[in-house]
Coordinates of C-alpha atoms in Angstrom, one line a residue:
M1 CA 11.1 17.6 5.9
K2 CA 14.9 17.4 6.4
S3 CA 16.7 17.2 3.1
R4 CA 19.5 14.9 2.2
L5 CA 19.6 16.1 -1.4
S6 CA 21.8 19.2 -1.4
G7 CA 24.5 17.8 -3.6
A8 CA 22.4 16.6 -6.5
V9 CA 23.5 17.8 -9.9
G10 CA 21.3 17.6 -13.1
L11 CA 23.1 16.6 -16.2
C12 CA 20.0 16.6 -18.5
V13 CA 18.6 19.8 -17.1
I14 CA 16.2 22.0 -19.0
A15 CA 18.2 25.2 -19.5
T16 CA 15.2 27.4 -20.0
L17 CA 11.5 26.9 -19.1
L18 CA 10.6 27.4 -22.8
L19 CA 12.3 24.3 -24.0
T20 CA 10.3 21.2 -24.6
A21 CA 10.5 18.3 -22.2
C22 CA 13.1 15.6 -22.3
S23 CA 11.3 12.2 -22.7
S24 CA 11.0 10.6 -19.3
D25 CA 11.2 7.2 -20.8
D26 CA 14.3 7.9 -22.8
D27 CA 15.9 9.6 -19.8
S28 CA 15.2 6.7 -17.5
D29 CA 16.8 4.3 -20.0
N30 CA 19.9 6.5 -20.4
A31 CA 20.4 7.9 -16.9
S32 CA 23.6 6.7 -15.2
I33 CA 23.8 6.0 -11.5
D34 CA 26.7 7.4 -9.5
T35 CA 26.6 5.6 -6.2
G36 CA 29.6 7.5 -5.0
N37 CA 27.7 10.9 -4.7
E38 CA 28.7 12.1 -1.3
D39 CA 25.2 13.4 -0.5
G40 CA 23.5 10.1 -1.4
F41 CA 21.4 11.2 -4.3
T42 CA 22.2 9.1 -7.3
V43 CA 20.0 10.3 -10.1
E44 CA 22.0 12.4 -12.4
T45 CA 19.1 13.9 -14.4
V46 CA 16.3 16.3 -13.4
V47 CA 13.7 16.8 -16.1
L48 CA 11.3 19.7 -15.6
G49 CA 9.7 19.5 -19.0
D50 CA 7.4 22.2 -20.4
R51 CA 4.5 22.1 -17.9
P52 CA 6.0 24.6 -15.4
S53 CA 6.4 27.2 -18.2
S54 CA 2.8 26.7 -19.3
L55 CA 1.7 27.4 -15.8
V56 CA 3.9 30.5 -15.4
A57 CA 2.5 31.9 -18.7
L58 CA -1.0 31.9 -17.1
L59 CA 0.0 34.0 -14.1
P60 CA -0.9 37.7 -14.0
E61 CA 1.9 40.1 -14.3
G62 CA 3.6 40.6 -10.9
D63 CA 6.4 39.6 -8.6
L64 CA 5.6 35.9 -8.7
K65 CA 5.5 35.7 -12.4
T66 CA 8.7 37.7 -12.8
R67 CA 10.5 35.5 -10.3
L68 CA 9.4 32.3 -11.9
E69 CA 9.8 33.2 -15.6
T70 CA 13.3 34.7 -15.0
C71 CA 14.5 31.7 -12.9
D72 CA 17.7 30.1 -14.0
V73 CA 17.0 26.4 -14.0
S74 CA 20.4 25.3 -15.3
G75 CA 21.3 24.1 -11.9
V76 CA 18.0 22.6 -10.9
R77 CA 18.4 19.7 -8.4
P78 CA 16.0 17.4 -6.5
Q79 CA 14.0 19.1 -3.8
A80 CA 12.9 17.9 -0.4
F81 CA 9.9 20.2 -0.8
S82 CA 8.7 18.1 -3.7
I83 CA 7.0 14.8 -2.9
G84 CA 6.0 12.4 -5.6
H85 CA 2.4 11.5 -4.7
R86 CA 2.0 7.8 -5.6
G87 CA 4.7 8.5 -8.2
A88 CA 3.6 10.8 -11.0
P89 CA 0.0 9.8 -11.7
F90 CA -0.8 12.9 -13.7
Q91 CA 0.5 10.8 -16.6
Y92 CA 1.7 7.5 -15.3
P93 CA 0.0 4.6 -13.6
E94 CA 0.2 5.3 -9.8
H95 CA 2.5 3.1 -7.7
S96 CA 4.2 1.7 -10.7
V97 CA 7.9 1.5 -11.5
E98 CA 7.4 3.8 -14.4
G99 CA 5.6 6.4 -12.4
Y100 CA 8.2 6.3 -9.6
R101 CA 11.1 6.7 -12.1
A102 CA 9.3 9.7 -13.6
A103 CA 8.9 11.2 -10.1
A104 CA 12.6 10.8 -9.3
E105 CA 13.6 12.2 -12.7
Q106 CA 11.4 15.2 -12.1
G107 CA 13.3 16.0 -8.9
A108 CA 11.0 14.7 -6.2
G109 CA 13.2 14.4 -3.1
V110 CA 10.6 12.2 -1.4
I111 CA 8.4 9.5 -3.0
E112 CA 5.3 7.8 -1.6
C113 CA 4.3 4.1 -1.5
D114 CA 0.8 3.6 -0.1
V115 CA 1.1 0.3 1.7
T116 CA -1.5 -2.5 1.9
F117 CA -1.3 -6.3 2.1
T118 CA -2.1 -9.5 0.2
S119 CA -3.9 -12.6 1.4
D120 CA -0.6 -14.0 2.4
R121 CA 0.3 -10.9 4.3
E122 CA 2.9 -9.5 1.9
L123 CA 3.0 -5.7 1.7
V124 CA 2.5 -4.1 -1.7
C125 CA 2.1 -0.5 -3.1
R126 CA -1.5 0.4 -3.8
H127 CA -3.5 3.4 -2.9
S128 CA -6.3 1.3 -1.4
Q129 CA -6.6 -2.3 -0.5
C130 CA -9.6 -2.6 -2.8
D131 CA -8.8 -0.6 -5.9
L132 CA -7.4 -3.3 -8.2
H133 CA -10.4 -3.1 -10.5
T134 CA -9.6 0.6 -11.3
T135 CA -5.8 0.6 -11.0
T136 CA -4.8 -2.7 -12.7
D137 CA -5.8 -5.0 -15.5
I138 CA -7.3 -7.6 -13.1
L139 CA -10.7 -7.6 -14.9
T140 CA -9.0 -8.7 -18.1
T141 CA -7.7 -11.8 -16.3
D142 CA -9.0 -15.0 -14.8
L143 CA -8.3 -13.5 -11.3
A144 CA -11.4 -11.3 -11.7
Q145 CA -13.4 -14.3 -10.4
K146 CA -11.4 -14.1 -7.1
C147 CA -12.5 -10.5 -6.5
T148 CA -14.5 -9.8 -3.3
V149 CA -17.3 -8.7 -5.7
P150 CA -16.7 -10.2 -9.2
P151 CA -18.3 -8.9 -12.4
D152 CA -21.9 -9.7 -12.7
M153 CA -22.1 -10.8 -16.4
N154 CA -25.9 -11.2 -16.1
S155 CA -26.2 -7.4 -15.6
A156 CA -26.5 -4.7 -18.3
T157 CA -23.7 -3.0 -16.3
P158 CA -21.6 -5.9 -15.2
Y159 CA -18.9 -3.8 -13.5
Q160 CA -21.1 -1.4 -11.6
D161 CA -20.4 -3.0 -8.2
V162 CA -17.2 -4.9 -8.8
Q163 CA -14.6 -4.8 -6.0
C164 CA -11.1 -6.3 -6.3
C165 CA -8.8 -6.3 -3.3
T166 CA -5.1 -7.1 -2.7
S167 CA -6.4 -9.3 0.1
D168 CA -8.2 -11.4 -2.5
L169 CA -4.9 -12.5 -4.0
T170 CA -1.6 -14.0 -3.0
L171 CA 1.6 -12.1 -3.7
A172 CA 2.3 -14.5 -6.6
E173 CA -1.1 -13.7 -8.1
F174 CA -0.6 -9.9 -7.5
R175 CA 2.6 -10.0 -9.5
T176 CA 0.9 -11.2 -12.6
L177 CA -1.1 -7.9 -12.9
R178 CA -0.2 -4.7 -14.6
A179 CA -0.8 -1.2 -13.3
K180 CA -3.0 1.3 -15.2
R181 CA -3.9 4.9 -14.6
D182 CA -6.7 5.0 -12.0
G183 CA -10.2 5.3 -13.3
A184 CA -13.2 3.5 -14.6
N185 CA -16.6 4.0 -16.1
A186 CA -18.8 2.0 -13.7
A187 CA -21.9 2.4 -15.9
A188 CA -20.2 0.9 -18.9
P189 CA -21.9 -2.1 -20.6
N190 CA -18.6 -3.7 -21.5
L191 CA -15.1 -4.1 -20.3
A192 CA -13.4 -1.9 -22.9
D193 CA -15.6 1.1 -22.0
Y194 CA -15.2 0.4 -18.3
L195 CA -11.4 0.5 -18.5
A196 CA -11.5 3.6 -20.7
G197 CA -12.8 5.8 -17.9
T198 CA -10.1 8.1 -16.4
P199 CA -10.6 11.2 -14.2
G200 CA -10.5 14.6 -15.8
W201 CA -7.5 15.9 -13.8
T202 CA -5.1 13.5 -15.7
T203 CA -3.7 13.9 -19.1
D204 CA -5.8 12.7 -22.1
E205 CA -3.3 10.1 -23.2
S206 CA -4.4 6.5 -23.3
A207 CA -4.0 4.5 -20.1
D208 CA -0.6 2.9 -20.5
Y209 CA 0.2 -0.1 -18.4
G210 CA 3.0 -0.2 -15.8
T211 CA 4.8 -2.5 -13.4
L212 CA 3.5 -3.2 -9.9
L213 CA 5.8 -3.3 -6.9
T214 CA 5.9 -4.8 -3.4
H215 CA 6.6 -2.4 -0.6
A216 CA 10.1 -3.9 -0.3
E217 CA 10.7 -3.4 -4.0
S218 CA 9.7 0.2 -3.7
I219 CA 12.3 0.7 -0.9
A220 CA 15.0 -0.8 -3.1
L221 CA 14.0 1.4 -6.0
F222 CA 13.9 4.6 -4.0
D223 CA 17.2 3.7 -2.4
E224 CA 18.7 3.3 -5.8
Y225 CA 17.6 6.9 -6.6
G226 CA 18.8 8.1 -3.2
V227 CA 15.4 9.7 -2.3
S228 CA 13.7 9.8 1.0
M229 CA 10.5 7.7 1.4
T230 CA 7.1 8.3 2.8
P231 CA 5.0 5.1 3.1
E232 CA 1.4 5.5 4.0
L233 CA -0.2 2.6 6.0
K234 CA -3.6 2.3 4.3
E235 CA -6.7 1.4 6.2
A236 CA -7.6 -2.3 6.0
A237 CA -10.8 -3.0 4.0
V238 CA -11.0 -6.4 5.7
E239 CA -11.8 -7.0 9.3
M240 CA -8.8 -6.8 11.6
P241 CA -7.2 -8.9 13.0
F242 CA -7.0 -10.4 9.4
D243 CA -7.2 -14.1 9.2
G244 CA -7.5 -14.4 12.9
D245 CA -4.2 -13.0 14.2
Y246 CA -2.8 -10.3 11.9
T247 CA -3.4 -7.3 14.0
Q248 CA -3.2 -3.6 13.2
A249 CA -0.1 -3.3 15.3
A250 CA 1.5 -6.2 13.5
Y251 CA 0.7 -4.5 10.2
A252 CA 2.1 -1.2 11.3
Q253 CA 5.2 -2.9 12.7
Q254 CA 5.7 -5.0 9.5
M255 CA 5.9 -1.8 7.4
I256 CA 8.7 -0.4 9.6
D257 CA 10.5 -3.7 9.7
E258 CA 10.9 -3.7 6.0
Y259 CA 12.9 -0.5 6.2
T260 CA 15.1 -1.9 8.9
Q261 CA 15.6 -5.1 7.0
A262 CA 16.7 -3.1 4.0
G263 CA 19.2 -1.1 6.0
I264 CA 17.4 2.2 5.5
S265 CA 18.2 4.9 8.0
A266 CA 15.1 6.1 9.9
D267 CA 15.9 9.8 9.0
R268 CA 15.0 9.0 5.4
V269 CA 11.6 7.6 6.2
Y270 CA 8.4 9.6 6.9
P271 CA 5.7 6.9 7.8
Q272 CA 2.1 8.3 7.4
S273 CA -1.4 7.3 8.4
F274 CA -4.8 8.8 8.6
H275 CA -5.3 7.0 11.9
L276 CA -3.6 8.7 14.8
E277 CA -3.4 5.4 16.6
D278 CA -0.9 4.2 13.9
V279 CA 1.2 7.3 14.3
L280 CA 1.2 7.0 18.1
Y281 CA 2.2 3.3 17.8
W282 CA 5.3 4.3 15.7
I283 CA 6.1 7.1 18.2
T284 CA 6.0 4.7 21.1
E285 CA 7.2 1.4 19.6
T286 CA 9.6 2.5 16.9
P287 CA 10.8 5.9 18.1
A288 CA 13.5 6.4 15.5
F289 CA 10.9 6.2 12.8
G290 CA 8.2 7.7 14.9
E291 CA 10.2 10.9 15.2
Q292 CA 9.2 11.6 11.6
A293 CA 5.8 10.0 11.6
V294 CA 3.2 12.0 9.7
F295 CA -0.5 12.3 10.8
L296 CA -2.6 12.7 7.7
D297 CA -5.2 14.8 9.4
S298 CA -8.6 13.0 9.6
R299 CA -10.2 15.4 12.0
Y300 CA -12.1 17.1 9.2
S301 CA -14.5 14.1 9.3
Q302 CA -15.6 15.2 12.7
E303 CA -19.0 16.9 12.9
G304 CA -18.5 20.7 13.3
F305 CA -14.9 20.8 12.1
D306 CA -14.0 24.2 10.7
S307 CA -10.5 25.0 9.5
N308 CA -11.0 28.6 10.4
D309 CA -12.1 27.9 14.0
A310 CA -9.4 26.4 16.2
S311 CA -12.0 25.6 18.9
T312 CA -13.3 22.8 16.6
F313 CA -10.0 21.0 16.4
S314 CA -10.1 17.8 18.6
P315 CA -7.6 16.9 19.7
S316 CA -6.1 20.4 19.6
M317 CA -2.8 21.1 17.9
Q318 CA -1.0 21.3 21.3
E319 CA -2.5 18.0 22.4
L320 CA -1.1 16.4 19.2
V321 CA 2.3 17.8 20.1
D322 CA 2.0 16.6 23.7
Q323 CA 1.6 13.1 22.3
G324 CA 4.9 13.4 20.5
L325 CA 3.7 14.4 17.0
R326 CA 6.0 16.6 14.9
Y327 CA 4.5 16.4 11.4
L328 CA 0.9 17.2 10.4
A329 CA -0.4 16.8 6.9
P330 CA -3.8 18.3 6.0
P331 CA -5.3 18.8 2.5
L332 CA -4.6 22.1 0.7
P333 CA -7.8 23.9 1.5
F334 CA -7.4 23.5 5.3
L335 CA -4.3 25.8 5.2
V336 CA -5.7 28.8 3.3
T337 CA -8.6 31.2 3.2
L338 CA -9.5 34.6 1.8
D339 CA -9.2 37.9 3.6
E340 CA -11.5 40.9 3.2
Q341 CA -9.5 41.9 0.1
Q342 CA -10.0 38.4 -1.4
A343 CA -6.2 37.7 -1.1
I344 CA -5.1 34.1 -0.3
V345 CA -3.9 34.0 3.3
P346 CA -3.2 31.4 6.0
S347 CA -6.2 29.9 7.7
A348 CA -6.7 29.6 11.5
Y349 CA -5.7 25.9 11.1
A350 CA -2.3 27.0 9.7
D351 CA -1.8 29.6 12.4
A352 CA -2.7 27.1 15.1
A353 CA -0.3 24.5 13.7
N354 CA 2.5 27.0 13.4
A355 CA 1.9 28.3 16.9
S356 CA 2.4 24.8 18.2
D357 CA 5.5 24.3 16.2
L358 CA 4.1 21.5 14.1
D359 CA 5.8 21.0 10.7
L360 CA 3.2 21.1 8.0
I361 CA 3.0 19.0 4.8
T362 CA 0.1 19.2 2.4
W363 CA -1.7 17.4 -0.4
T364 CA -2.3 17.2 -3.3
L365 CA -1.1 19.6 -6.1
E366 CA -2.0 18.7 -9.7
R367 CA -4.9 16.6 -8.5
S368 CA -8.1 18.6 -9.0
G369 CA -11.0 19.5 -11.3
S370 CA -10.7 22.3 -13.8
L371 CA -9.2 25.3 -12.2
A372 CA -11.2 27.4 -14.7
E373 CA -14.3 26.1 -12.8
G374 CA -12.9 26.6 -9.3
G375 CA -10.7 23.6 -8.9
G376 CA -13.0 21.3 -6.8
F377 CA -12.2 20.1 -3.3
Y378 CA -8.5 21.1 -3.3
Y379 CA -9.3 24.7 -3.9
S380 CA -12.6 24.8 -2.0
S381 CA -11.6 27.4 0.5
I382 CA -10.5 29.8 -2.2
S383 CA -12.6 28.8 -5.2
S384 CA -14.0 32.3 -5.8
V385 CA -10.5 33.6 -6.8
I386 CA -9.4 30.6 -8.9
D387 CA -9.5 31.2 -12.6
D388 CA -7.1 28.9 -14.4
D389 CA -4.2 26.4 -13.9
G390 CA -1.7 29.2 -13.2
D391 CA -3.5 29.8 -9.9
M392 CA -1.9 26.6 -8.5
L393 CA 1.4 28.5 -8.5
R394 CA -0.3 31.4 -6.6
L395 CA -1.5 28.9 -4.0
L396 CA 1.8 27.2 -3.9
D397 CA 3.5 30.5 -3.2
V398 CA 1.3 31.3 -0.3
L399 CA 1.7 27.8 1.1
A400 CA 5.5 28.0 1.0
R401 CA 6.0 31.6 2.0
D402 CA 3.1 32.5 4.3
V403 CA 2.0 29.2 5.7
G404 CA 5.5 27.7 5.8
V405 CA 4.7 24.2 4.6
K406 CA 7.8 21.9 4.6
A407 CA 6.7 19.9 1.6
V408 CA 3.9 19.4 -0.9
F409 CA 2.6 16.2 -2.5
S410 CA 2.2 16.5 -6.2
D411 CA 0.9 14.3 -9.0
W412 CA 3.4 15.9 -11.3
P413 CA 6.5 16.6 -9.2
A414 CA 8.2 18.8 -11.8
T415 CA 5.8 21.6 -10.8
T416 CA 6.8 21.5 -7.1
T417 CA 10.5 20.9 -7.9
F418 CA 10.5 23.9 -10.2
Y419 CA 8.8 26.2 -7.8
A420 CA 11.1 25.1 -4.9
H421 CA 14.2 25.6 -7.0
C422 CA 13.1 29.0 -8.1
S423 CA 12.2 30.0 -4.5
D424 CA 15.3 28.7 -2.7
L425 CA 13.2 26.4 -0.5
D426 CA 15.5 23.4 -0.4
S427 CA 17.4 23.2 2.8

């Protein structure tokens, strides 16, 4: 991604990786905003914290460990390479003001709002149209009865099948909710135990609540921080056209219109979708924004797809380019494989994308099962050589230096910010 962050300066920088973290909450309260910064980036604090040092300590001795542990972070600045995936959900509620602030303060040069809509067609930030039961406190409120599938209080597991969607609520009703860290125990017999369930890849802290945002409010917040923006148009869980006349094209156009209405330059926006049709709509109908549209590669759902066999890619990489696509975003395991010496190397997918001059972005770092047990889906193509959390830095190094990815989504942007700073990746 093109950077607009080259002049950022950190005033509350961690001078050495061995220092403990500044408090994100305290820093967000005390950070000053300098709107006169000539490069546009207005956050004056970059907080790496102690997680990067803990990951470096796990690396085996070698060039990568030496480079990272001797890195001077006294001048760390925001990095275009570092994308805040839904904010910073490794610790904060996703798509919340608090999580977005943490992402900006950790030096994410780009931040994501996943975009869906309410019953009155207002755009809001949620990872899925129907995830309110796991990402908000809706089940503790009277609005639970408005859910597509409300709790069944006659069941021993009343929340087993519950489904609560943004399209069940008006914007005014949505605004009464609070965000929580995603997760739930569907088999729980009571609400307290249901809400207590959180995935293993997050921290073990209690699920603190946060502030929800509309898409327009996320634009204003990101603009305040001076970061670039990558909204993802989420698949509608309701039948489209919604309510008779709200078409997919109208939905895709509305998302772009909110940037135009906010006066945001198109070169700061990277609209994304898993549906190629959405991306092609932006390329054709909103070309200034379509130039940076990102196809979140969904071809892996096709029968026979093999990231190490280019003949299984349909459409091919060149066919994507011929349709005007510039940015392609597959998940981490598509881009790497193991060679005969069990070294991590670029996959055939990565080679084909690079041969077609597609710019690669990938997802999602810091979002996996235990790396001591192979790391789950995000490390599935290299699981036999994954031993501990330090291996995410090994993977990141291959992605950046050998695959040549332009940016990486992370649930804890401090990790990607630190790596990019210490590898001179910002440009």
